[in-house]
C-alpha cells in the first residue's frame, strides 16, 4: 500500500525514512526530494527493483538510471580507473548538480540496464536525500515522472503520475527548494581523457574549466589556449561546491 509522509515534520520524517529504508530492502520503489527535482529510487544492486523502477516510468533498459551515492568515498567502490581530473571535479562540485560517467567496477553484482560497462554517479545536495542514502547505500534514481511528462517538483506531483507503483512518497516541499529555475545536472563523460561535457546543465563549462581547464565542450571542442582558465585553488573549489545551489534534471535523471 502506498504511504506518503510529510518530511517537513520531524516525526513524520523519521517514520518516512524508516519506511523507505524497509521498502528499498524489499525491492520496492520510493520517491524522495533531491536538490534538483523529485526522484524515484530503487536498490541499485537489485535487478528486480531496477526493473520495477524502469517499468514505473515506462522506460526501457536502453535508458539505465544514474546512481546516487551518499559520500565521495563511495566513488571508488562503484567505479574503476577514475581519472584524477574526474576526482577533482567530484571534490569541487559534490554534493551538487554534476553527474560523472565512469567505468563501473566489473566485480559488482548489479544490472542497471544497457550501460556498456559504465555508471553515472552523483551526490545530491539535499538533506532528506542524503539521510536516505546514508540508510540505504547507493540507489538507482531517475526523475519521478512517467517518461515524456514533466519531472515532479513535489511528492504529490510524483504520486499523480506514478501512483501505486511506488511504496513510499517522502514529501519535502518544492524542489528546487529556493524556487530557482529547474536545471538539469551537468553530465561529464569521464571514461576517457580529455573529459567531455555530454549534457549542459547546472554547472557551467566555465566553472568546470576553472577546476579542470582541458574539459571539452558538448561539441568536443577544447578551450583556446589563450582563454583557458588557470586551475582553481583547492579552497576556491570547495567554496564553489558549497555555493552550488543546483536545480532540476530533465526527465530521466535526478
PDB file of C-alpha atoms in Angstrom:
ATOM      1  CA  UNK A   1       0.000   0.000   0.000  1.00  0.00           C
ATOM      2  CA  UNK A   2       1.314   3.440  -0.901  1.00  0.00           C
ATOM      3  CA  UNK A   3       2.085   5.764   2.016  1.00  0.00           C
ATOM      4  CA  UNK A   4       3.053   9.445   1.921  1.00  0.00           C
ATOM      5  CA  UNK A   5       4.994  11.227   4.676  1.00  0.00           C
ATOM      6  CA  UNK A   6       5.338  14.955   5.297  1.00  0.00           C
ATOM      7  CA  UNK A   7       9.073  15.219   5.902  1.00  0.00           C
ATOM      8  CA  UNK A   8       8.808  18.865   6.926  1.00  0.00           C
ATOM      9  CA  UNK A   9       7.555  17.475  10.274  1.00  0.00           C
ATOM     10  CA  UNK A  10      10.313  15.767  12.284  1.00  0.00           C
ATOM     11  CA  UNK A  11       8.211  12.827  13.493  1.00  0.00           C
ATOM     12  CA  UNK A  12       6.861  12.009  10.023  1.00  0.00           C
ATOM     13  CA  UNK A  13      10.312  12.443   8.518  1.00  0.00           C
ATOM     14  CA  UNK A  14      11.783   9.819  10.840  1.00  0.00           C
ATOM     15  CA  UNK A  15       8.903   7.422  10.186  1.00  0.00           C
ATOM     16  CA  UNK A  16       9.083   8.040   6.453  1.00  0.00           C
ATOM     17  CA  UNK A  17      12.823   7.407   6.249  1.00  0.00           C
ATOM     18  CA  UNK A  18      12.406   4.179   8.215  1.00  0.00           C
ATOM     19  CA  UNK A  19       9.600   3.003   5.932  1.00  0.00           C
ATOM     20  CA  UNK A  20      11.575   3.987   2.833  1.00  0.00           C
ATOM     21  CA  UNK A  21      14.608   2.035   4.038  1.00  0.00           C
ATOM     22  CA  UNK A  22      12.414  -1.019   4.580  1.00  0.00           C
ATOM     23  CA  UNK A  23      10.805  -0.629   1.152  1.00  0.00           C
ATOM     24  CA  UNK A  24      14.222  -0.474  -0.541  1.00  0.00           C
ATOM     25  CA  UNK A  25      15.240  -3.695   1.243  1.00  0.00           C
ATOM     26  CA  UNK A  26      12.050  -5.305  -0.085  1.00  0.00           C
ATOM     27  CA  UNK A  27      12.890  -4.343  -3.709  1.00  0.00           C
ATOM     28  CA  UNK A  28      10.190  -1.687  -3.870  1.00  0.00           C
ATOM     29  CA  UNK A  29      10.381   1.875  -5.184  1.00  0.00           C
ATOM     30  CA  UNK A  30      10.326   5.099  -3.189  1.00  0.00           C
ATOM     31  CA  UNK A  31      10.048   8.767  -4.150  1.00  0.00           C
ATOM     32  CA  UNK A  32      12.069  11.450  -2.365  1.00  0.00           C
ATOM     33  CA  UNK A  33      13.324  15.004  -2.941  1.00  0.00           C
ATOM     34  CA  UNK A  34      16.771  15.806  -4.289  1.00  0.00           C
ATOM     35  CA  UNK A  35      18.434  19.164  -4.839  1.00  0.00           C
ATOM     36  CA  UNK A  36      17.086  19.053  -8.383  1.00  0.00           C
ATOM     37  CA  UNK A  37      13.615  17.514  -8.685  1.00  0.00           C
ATOM     38  CA  UNK A  38      11.952  14.518  -7.033  1.00  0.00           C
ATOM     39  CA  UNK A  39      13.451  11.144  -7.797  1.00  0.00           C
ATOM     40  CA  UNK A  40      12.082   7.619  -7.930  1.00  0.00           C
ATOM     41  CA  UNK A  41      14.591   5.252  -6.371  1.00  0.00           C
ATOM     42  CA  UNK A  42      15.298   1.547  -6.071  1.00  0.00           C
ATOM     43  CA  UNK A  43      18.106  -0.634  -4.757  1.00  0.00           C
ATOM     44  CA  UNK A  44      20.920  -0.270  -7.299  1.00  0.00           C
ATOM     45  CA  UNK A  45      22.055  -3.846  -6.590  1.00  0.00           C
ATOM     46  CA  UNK A  46      18.661  -5.473  -7.174  1.00  0.00           C
ATOM     47  CA  UNK A  47      17.875  -6.227 -10.836  1.00  0.00           C
ATOM     48  CA  UNK A  48      14.228  -6.793  -9.852  1.00  0.00           C
ATOM     49  CA  UNK A  49      13.988  -3.399  -8.160  1.00  0.00           C
ATOM     50  CA  UNK A  50      15.640  -1.615 -11.101  1.00  0.00           C
ATOM     51  CA  UNK A  51      13.250  -3.375 -13.492  1.00  0.00           C
ATOM     52  CA  UNK A  52      10.305  -2.128 -11.413  1.00  0.00           C
ATOM     53  CA  UNK A  53      11.711   1.405 -11.443  1.00  0.00           C
ATOM     54  CA  UNK A  54      12.028   1.399 -15.234  1.00  0.00           C
ATOM     55  CA  UNK A  55       8.536  -0.096 -15.610  1.00  0.00           C
ATOM     56  CA  UNK A  56       7.081   2.584 -13.315  1.00  0.00           C
ATOM     57  CA  UNK A  57       8.475   5.252 -15.610  1.00  0.00           C
ATOM     58  CA  UNK A  58       7.566   3.441 -18.825  1.00  0.00           C
ATOM     59  CA  UNK A  59      11.219   3.230 -19.773  1.00  0.00           C
ATOM     60  CA  UNK A  60      13.306   0.508 -21.418  1.00  0.00           C
ATOM     61  CA  UNK A  61      16.667  -0.934 -20.420  1.00  0.00           C
ATOM     62  CA  UNK A  62      18.235   1.232 -23.111  1.00  0.00           C
ATOM     63  CA  UNK A  63      17.925   4.208 -20.725  1.00  0.00           C
ATOM     64  CA  UNK A  64      19.600   2.997 -17.493  1.00  0.00           C
ATOM     65  CA  UNK A  65      19.207   5.162 -14.384  1.00  0.00           C
ATOM     66  CA  UNK A  66      22.046   7.055 -12.737  1.00  0.00           C
ATOM     67  CA  UNK A  67      23.163   6.062  -9.246  1.00  0.00           C
ATOM     68  CA  UNK A  68      23.100   8.478  -6.309  1.00  0.00           C
ATOM     69  CA  UNK A  69      25.673   7.939  -3.576  1.00  0.00           C
ATOM     70  CA  UNK A  70      25.904   9.351  -0.046  1.00  0.00           C
ATOM     71  CA  UNK A  71      29.629  10.156   0.147  1.00  0.00           C
ATOM     72  CA  UNK A  72      32.662  10.787  -2.003  1.00  0.00           C
ATOM     73  CA  UNK A  73      34.415   7.681  -0.667  1.00  0.00           C
ATOM     74  CA  UNK A  74      31.719   5.533  -2.343  1.00  0.00           C
ATOM     75  CA  UNK A  75      33.143   6.600  -5.712  1.00  0.00           C
ATOM     76  CA  UNK A  76      35.965   4.070  -5.736  1.00  0.00           C
ATOM     77  CA  UNK A  77      33.683   1.266  -4.603  1.00  0.00           C
ATOM     78  CA  UNK A  78      31.458   1.685  -7.660  1.00  0.00           C
ATOM     79  CA  UNK A  79      33.815   2.980 -10.344  1.00  0.00           C
ATOM     80  CA  UNK A  80      37.232   1.974 -11.595  1.00  0.00           C
ATOM     81  CA  UNK A  81      40.003   3.787 -13.456  1.00  0.00           C
ATOM     82  CA  UNK A  82      38.786   7.136 -12.121  1.00  0.00           C
ATOM     83  CA  UNK A  83      40.882   9.868 -13.772  1.00  0.00           C
ATOM     84  CA  UNK A  84      42.483  12.423 -11.458  1.00  0.00           C
ATOM     85  CA  UNK A  85      40.627  15.122 -13.410  1.00  0.00           C
ATOM     86  CA  UNK A  86      37.262  13.498 -12.656  1.00  0.00           C
ATOM     87  CA  UNK A  87      38.186  13.200  -8.996  1.00  0.00           C
ATOM     88  CA  UNK A  88      38.962  16.918  -8.874  1.00  0.00           C
ATOM     89  CA  UNK A  89      35.546  17.732 -10.349  1.00  0.00           C
ATOM     90  CA  UNK A  90      33.840  15.462  -7.819  1.00  0.00           C
ATOM     91  CA  UNK A  91      35.706  17.116  -4.946  1.00  0.00           C
ATOM     92  CA  UNK A  92      34.753  20.553  -6.238  1.00  0.00           C
ATOM     93  CA  UNK A  93      31.094  20.047  -7.164  1.00  0.00           C
ATOM     94  CA  UNK A  94      29.744  17.235  -4.986  1.00  0.00           C
ATOM     95  CA  UNK A  95      27.266  17.428  -3.412  1.00  0.00           C
ATOM     96  CA  UNK A  96      25.620  19.261  -6.278  1.00  0.00           C
ATOM     97  CA  UNK A  97      24.470  19.249  -9.868  1.00  0.00           C
ATOM     98  CA  UNK A  98      27.279  17.287 -11.510  1.00  0.00           C
ATOM     99  CA  UNK A  99      26.917  13.736 -12.831  1.00  0.00           C
ATOM    100  CA  UNK A 100      30.055  11.815 -13.789  1.00  0.00           C
ATOM    101  CA  UNK A 101      30.005   8.893 -16.227  1.00  0.00           C
ATOM    102  CA  UNK A 102      32.710   6.409 -15.224  1.00  0.00           C
ATOM    103  CA  UNK A 103      33.747   2.820 -15.839  1.00  0.00           C
ATOM    104  CA  UNK A 104      31.778   0.604 -13.444  1.00  0.00           C
ATOM    105  CA  UNK A 105      33.603  -1.784 -11.143  1.00  0.00           C
ATOM    106  CA  UNK A 106      33.413  -5.077 -13.077  1.00  0.00           C
ATOM    107  CA  UNK A 107      33.094  -7.126  -9.879  1.00  0.00           C
ATOM    108  CA  UNK A 108      29.807  -5.503  -8.842  1.00  0.00           C
ATOM    109  CA  UNK A 109      26.705  -7.695  -8.923  1.00  0.00           C
ATOM    110  CA  UNK A 110      24.193  -5.287 -10.415  1.00  0.00           C
ATOM    111  CA  UNK A 111      22.184  -4.756 -13.578  1.00  0.00           C
ATOM    112  CA  UNK A 112      21.109  -1.190 -14.312  1.00  0.00           C
ATOM    113  CA  UNK A 113      20.283  -1.852 -17.960  1.00  0.00           C
ATOM    114  CA  UNK A 114      22.353  -1.397 -21.099  1.00  0.00           C
ATOM    115  CA  UNK A 115      25.155   0.639 -19.541  1.00  0.00           C
ATOM    116  CA  UNK A 116      28.001  -0.694 -21.728  1.00  0.00           C
ATOM    117  CA  UNK A 117      30.093  -1.120 -18.603  1.00  0.00           C
ATOM    118  CA  UNK A 118      29.657   2.410 -17.310  1.00  0.00           C
ATOM    119  CA  UNK A 119      27.833   4.033 -14.403  1.00  0.00           C
ATOM    120  CA  UNK A 120      26.642   7.625 -13.925  1.00  0.00           C
ATOM    121  CA  UNK A 121      27.261   8.835 -10.360  1.00  0.00           C
ATOM    122  CA  UNK A 122      26.166  11.900  -8.369  1.00  0.00           C
ATOM    123  CA  UNK A 123      25.882  13.093  -4.773  1.00  0.00           C
ATOM    124  CA  UNK A 124      22.746  15.215  -4.277  1.00  0.00           C
ATOM    125  CA  UNK A 125      22.889  18.373  -2.159  1.00  0.00           C
ATOM    126  CA  UNK A 126      19.676  17.666  -0.227  1.00  0.00           C
ATOM    127  CA  UNK A 127      19.369  16.685   3.448  1.00  0.00           C
ATOM    128  CA  UNK A 128      16.469  14.265   3.009  1.00  0.00           C
ATOM    129  CA  UNK A 129      18.166  12.583   0.059  1.00  0.00           C
ATOM    130  CA  UNK A 130      21.439  12.280   1.954  1.00  0.00           C
ATOM    131  CA  UNK A 131      19.679  10.906   5.056  1.00  0.00           C
ATOM    132  CA  UNK A 132      18.006   8.231   2.939  1.00  0.00           C
ATOM    133  CA  UNK A 133      21.204   7.349   1.065  1.00  0.00           C
ATOM    134  CA  UNK A 134      23.047   7.012   4.378  1.00  0.00           C
ATOM    135  CA  UNK A 135      20.459   4.432   5.453  1.00  0.00           C
ATOM    136  CA  UNK A 136      20.259   2.519   2.172  1.00  0.00           C
ATOM    137  CA  UNK A 137      23.552   2.947   0.375  1.00  0.00           C
ATOM    138  CA  UNK A 138      23.697   3.650  -3.385  1.00  0.00           C
ATOM    139  CA  UNK A 139      20.327   3.992  -5.109  1.00  0.00           C
ATOM    140  CA  UNK A 140      19.349   3.790  -8.749  1.00  0.00           C
ATOM    141  CA  UNK A 141      17.406   7.013  -9.220  1.00  0.00           C
ATOM    142  CA  UNK A 142      15.518   8.637 -12.056  1.00  0.00           C
ATOM    143  CA  UNK A 143      13.247  11.663 -12.106  1.00  0.00           C
ATOM    144  CA  UNK A 144       9.867  10.856 -10.547  1.00  0.00           C
ATOM    145  CA  UNK A 145       7.652  11.070 -13.600  1.00  0.00           C
ATOM    146  CA  UNK A 146       6.363   8.978 -16.458  1.00  0.00           C
ATOM    147  CA  UNK A 147       8.713   9.190 -19.430  1.00  0.00           C
ATOM    148  CA  UNK A 148       7.761  12.121 -21.629  1.00  0.00           C
ATOM    149  CA  UNK A 149       5.994  14.002 -18.834  1.00  0.00           C
ATOM    150  CA  UNK A 150       7.253  16.882 -16.706  1.00  0.00           C
ATOM    151  CA  UNK A 151       9.566  15.972 -13.835  1.00  0.00           C
ATOM    152  CA  UNK A 152       7.818  16.183 -10.469  1.00  0.00           C
ATOM    153  CA  UNK A 153       8.722  19.098  -8.205  1.00  0.00           C
ATOM    154  CA  UNK A 154       6.747  17.762  -5.217  1.00  0.00           C
ATOM    155  CA  UNK A 155       5.932  14.268  -3.993  1.00  0.00           C
ATOM    156  CA  UNK A 156       2.259  14.971  -4.734  1.00  0.00           C
ATOM    157  CA  UNK A 157       3.187  15.697  -8.376  1.00  0.00           C
ATOM    158  CA  UNK A 158       5.053  12.395  -8.488  1.00  0.00           C
ATOM    159  CA  UNK A 159       2.184  10.441  -6.954  1.00  0.00           C
ATOM    160  CA  UNK A 160      -0.207  11.837  -9.561  1.00  0.00           C
ATOM    161  CA  UNK A 161       1.955  10.180 -12.232  1.00  0.00           C
ATOM    162  CA  UNK A 162       3.358   7.083 -10.540  1.00  0.00           C
ATOM    163  CA  UNK A 163       0.508   6.169  -8.159  1.00  0.00           C
ATOM    164  CA  UNK A 164       0.647   2.670  -6.651  1.00  0.00           C
ATOM    165  CA  UNK A 165       3.890   1.693  -8.390  1.00  0.00           C
ATOM    166  CA  UNK A 166       5.703   3.431  -5.525  1.00  0.00           C
ATOM    167  CA  UNK A 167       5.602   2.176  -1.931  1.00  0.00           C
ATOM    168  CA  UNK A 168       6.681   5.353  -0.108  1.00  0.00           C
ATOM    169  CA  UNK A 169       6.454   9.038  -1.007  1.00  0.00           C
ATOM    170  CA  UNK A 170       8.615  11.414   1.039  1.00  0.00           C
ATOM    171  CA  UNK A 171       7.220  14.940   0.716  1.00  0.00           C
ATOM    172  CA  UNK A 172       9.767  17.654   1.420  1.00  0.00           C
ATOM    173  CA  UNK A 173       8.201  20.644  -0.302  1.00  0.00           C
ATOM    174  CA  UNK A 174       9.019  22.058  -3.739  1.00  0.00           C
ATOM    175  CA  UNK A 175      12.310  21.284  -5.460  1.00  0.00           C
ATOM    176  CA  UNK A 176      14.340  23.290  -6.219  1.00  0.00           C
ATOM    177  CA  UNK A 177      13.637  24.472  -2.681  1.00  0.00           C
ATOM    178  CA  UNK A 178      14.511  28.133  -3.283  1.00  0.00           C
ATOM    179  CA  UNK A 179      12.217  28.490  -6.280  1.00  0.00           C
ATOM    180  CA  UNK A 180      15.167  28.674  -8.677  1.00  0.00           C
ATOM    181  CA  UNK A 181      14.827  27.692 -12.281  1.00  0.00           C
ATOM    182  CA  UNK A 182      14.879  23.933 -12.758  1.00  0.00           C
ATOM    183  CA  UNK A 183      18.146  22.996 -14.432  1.00  0.00           C
ATOM    184  CA  UNK A 184      19.454  19.568 -15.333  1.00  0.00           C
ATOM    185  CA  UNK A 185      22.616  18.309 -13.707  1.00  0.00           C
ATOM    186  CA  UNK A 186      25.628  18.734 -15.927  1.00  0.00           C
ATOM    187  CA  UNK A 187      26.853  15.359 -17.205  1.00  0.00           C
ATOM    188  CA  UNK A 188      30.551  14.811 -17.890  1.00  0.00           C
ATOM    189  CA  UNK A 189      31.906  11.716 -19.612  1.00  0.00           C
ATOM    190  CA  UNK A 190      34.961  10.687 -17.594  1.00  0.00           C
ATOM    191  CA  UNK A 191      35.501   7.303 -19.246  1.00  0.00           C
ATOM    192  CA  UNK A 192      38.292   8.742 -21.417  1.00  0.00           C
ATOM    193  CA  UNK A 193      40.592  11.756 -21.480  1.00  0.00           C
ATOM    194  CA  UNK A 194      40.108  14.576 -22.026  1.00  0.00           C
ATOM    195  CA  UNK A 195      36.858  14.780 -20.073  1.00  0.00           C
ATOM    196  CA  UNK A 196      33.872  15.883 -22.146  1.00  0.00           C
ATOM    197  CA  UNK A 197      30.551  17.512 -21.321  1.00  0.00           C
ATOM    198  CA  UNK A 198      27.706  15.415 -22.734  1.00  0.00           C
ATOM    199  CA  UNK A 199      24.853  17.423 -21.221  1.00  0.00           C
ATOM    200  CA  UNK A 200      24.982  21.077 -20.276  1.00  0.00           C
ATOM    201  CA  UNK A 201      23.253  21.947 -17.028  1.00  0.00           C
ATOM    202  CA  UNK A 202      23.594  23.406 -13.559  1.00  0.00           C
ATOM    203  CA  UNK A 203      27.412  23.520 -13.505  1.00  0.00           C
ATOM    204  CA  UNK A 204      28.636  25.755 -16.308  1.00  0.00           C
ATOM    205  CA  UNK A 205      31.505  24.864 -18.617  1.00  0.00           C
ATOM    206  CA  UNK A 206      33.454  27.843 -17.266  1.00  0.00           C
ATOM    207  CA  UNK A 207      33.159  26.500 -13.724  1.00  0.00           C
ATOM    208  CA  UNK A 208      34.253  23.031 -14.835  1.00  0.00           C
ATOM    209  CA  UNK A 209      37.259  24.506 -16.641  1.00  0.00           C
ATOM    210  CA  UNK A 210      38.096  26.526 -13.540  1.00  0.00           C
ATOM    211  CA  UNK A 211      38.925  23.185 -11.928  1.00  0.00           C
ATOM    212  CA  UNK A 212      39.988  21.121 -14.977  1.00  0.00           C
ATOM    213  CA  UNK A 213      40.995  23.519 -17.767  1.00  0.00           C
ATOM    214  CA  UNK A 214      41.022  20.916 -20.544  1.00  0.00           C
ATOM    215  CA  UNK A 215      37.373  19.797 -20.318  1.00  0.00           C
ATOM    216  CA  UNK A 216      35.880  19.538 -23.814  1.00  0.00           C
ATOM    217  CA  UNK A 217      32.566  21.224 -24.512  1.00  0.00           C
ATOM    218  CA  UNK A 218      29.465  19.378 -25.717  1.00  0.00           C
ATOM    219  CA  UNK A 219      30.719  19.577 -29.320  1.00  0.00           C
ATOM    220  CA  UNK A 220      34.105  18.109 -28.381  1.00  0.00           C
ATOM    221  CA  UNK A 221      35.946  21.414 -28.591  1.00  0.00           C
ATOM    222  CA  UNK A 222      38.905  22.196 -26.337  1.00  0.00           C
ATOM    223  CA  UNK A 223      39.348  25.693 -24.902  1.00  0.00           C
ATOM    224  CA  UNK A 224      41.539  28.126 -26.792  1.00  0.00           C
ATOM    225  CA  UNK A 225      44.939  28.235 -25.144  1.00  0.00           C
ATOM    226  CA  UNK A 226      44.663  31.984 -24.615  1.00  0.00           C
ATOM    227  CA  UNK A 227      41.258  31.623 -22.960  1.00  0.00           C
ATOM    228  CA  UNK A 228      41.903  28.538 -20.823  1.00  0.00           C
ATOM    229  CA  UNK A 229      41.457  29.380 -17.116  1.00  0.00           C
ATOM    230  CA  UNK A 230      44.034  28.517 -14.500  1.00  0.00           C
ATOM    231  CA  UNK A 231      43.165  25.559 -12.257  1.00  0.00           C
ATOM    232  CA  UNK A 232      41.211  26.707  -9.231  1.00  0.00           C
ATOM    233  CA  UNK A 233      42.841  26.521  -5.835  1.00  0.00           C
ATOM    234  CA  UNK A 234      41.526  23.777  -3.598  1.00  0.00           C
ATOM    235  CA  UNK A 235      39.845  26.257  -1.257  1.00  0.00           C
ATOM    236  CA  UNK A 236      38.132  28.003  -4.174  1.00  0.00           C
ATOM    237  CA  UNK A 237      36.859  24.659  -5.456  1.00  0.00           C
ATOM    238  CA  UNK A 238      35.445  23.867  -2.046  1.00  0.00           C
ATOM    239  CA  UNK A 239      33.726  27.244  -1.917  1.00  0.00           C
ATOM    240  CA  UNK A 240      32.169  26.725  -5.345  1.00  0.00           C
ATOM    241  CA  UNK A 241      30.904  23.302  -4.267  1.00  0.00           C
ATOM    242  CA  UNK A 242      29.302  24.758  -1.164  1.00  0.00           C
ATOM    243  CA  UNK A 243      27.749  27.557  -3.198  1.00  0.00           C
ATOM    244  CA  UNK A 244      26.297  25.283  -5.871  1.00  0.00           C
ATOM    245  CA  UNK A 245      22.556  25.624  -5.323  1.00  0.00           C
ATOM    246  CA  UNK A 246      21.658  23.499  -8.302  1.00  0.00           C
ATOM    247  CA  UNK A 247      18.383  22.617  -9.816  1.00  0.00           C
ATOM    248  CA  UNK A 248      16.442  20.168 -11.757  1.00  0.00           C
ATOM    249  CA  UNK A 249      17.350  17.498 -14.223  1.00  0.00           C
ATOM    250  CA  UNK A 250      15.463  16.854 -17.391  1.00  0.00           C
ATOM    251  CA  UNK A 251      13.129  13.853 -17.237  1.00  0.00           C
ATOM    252  CA  UNK A 252      15.303  10.795 -16.850  1.00  0.00           C
ATOM    253  CA  UNK A 253      17.741  11.853 -14.164  1.00  0.00           C
ATOM    254  CA  UNK A 254      17.640  13.273 -10.679  1.00  0.00           C
TER     255      UNK A 254
END
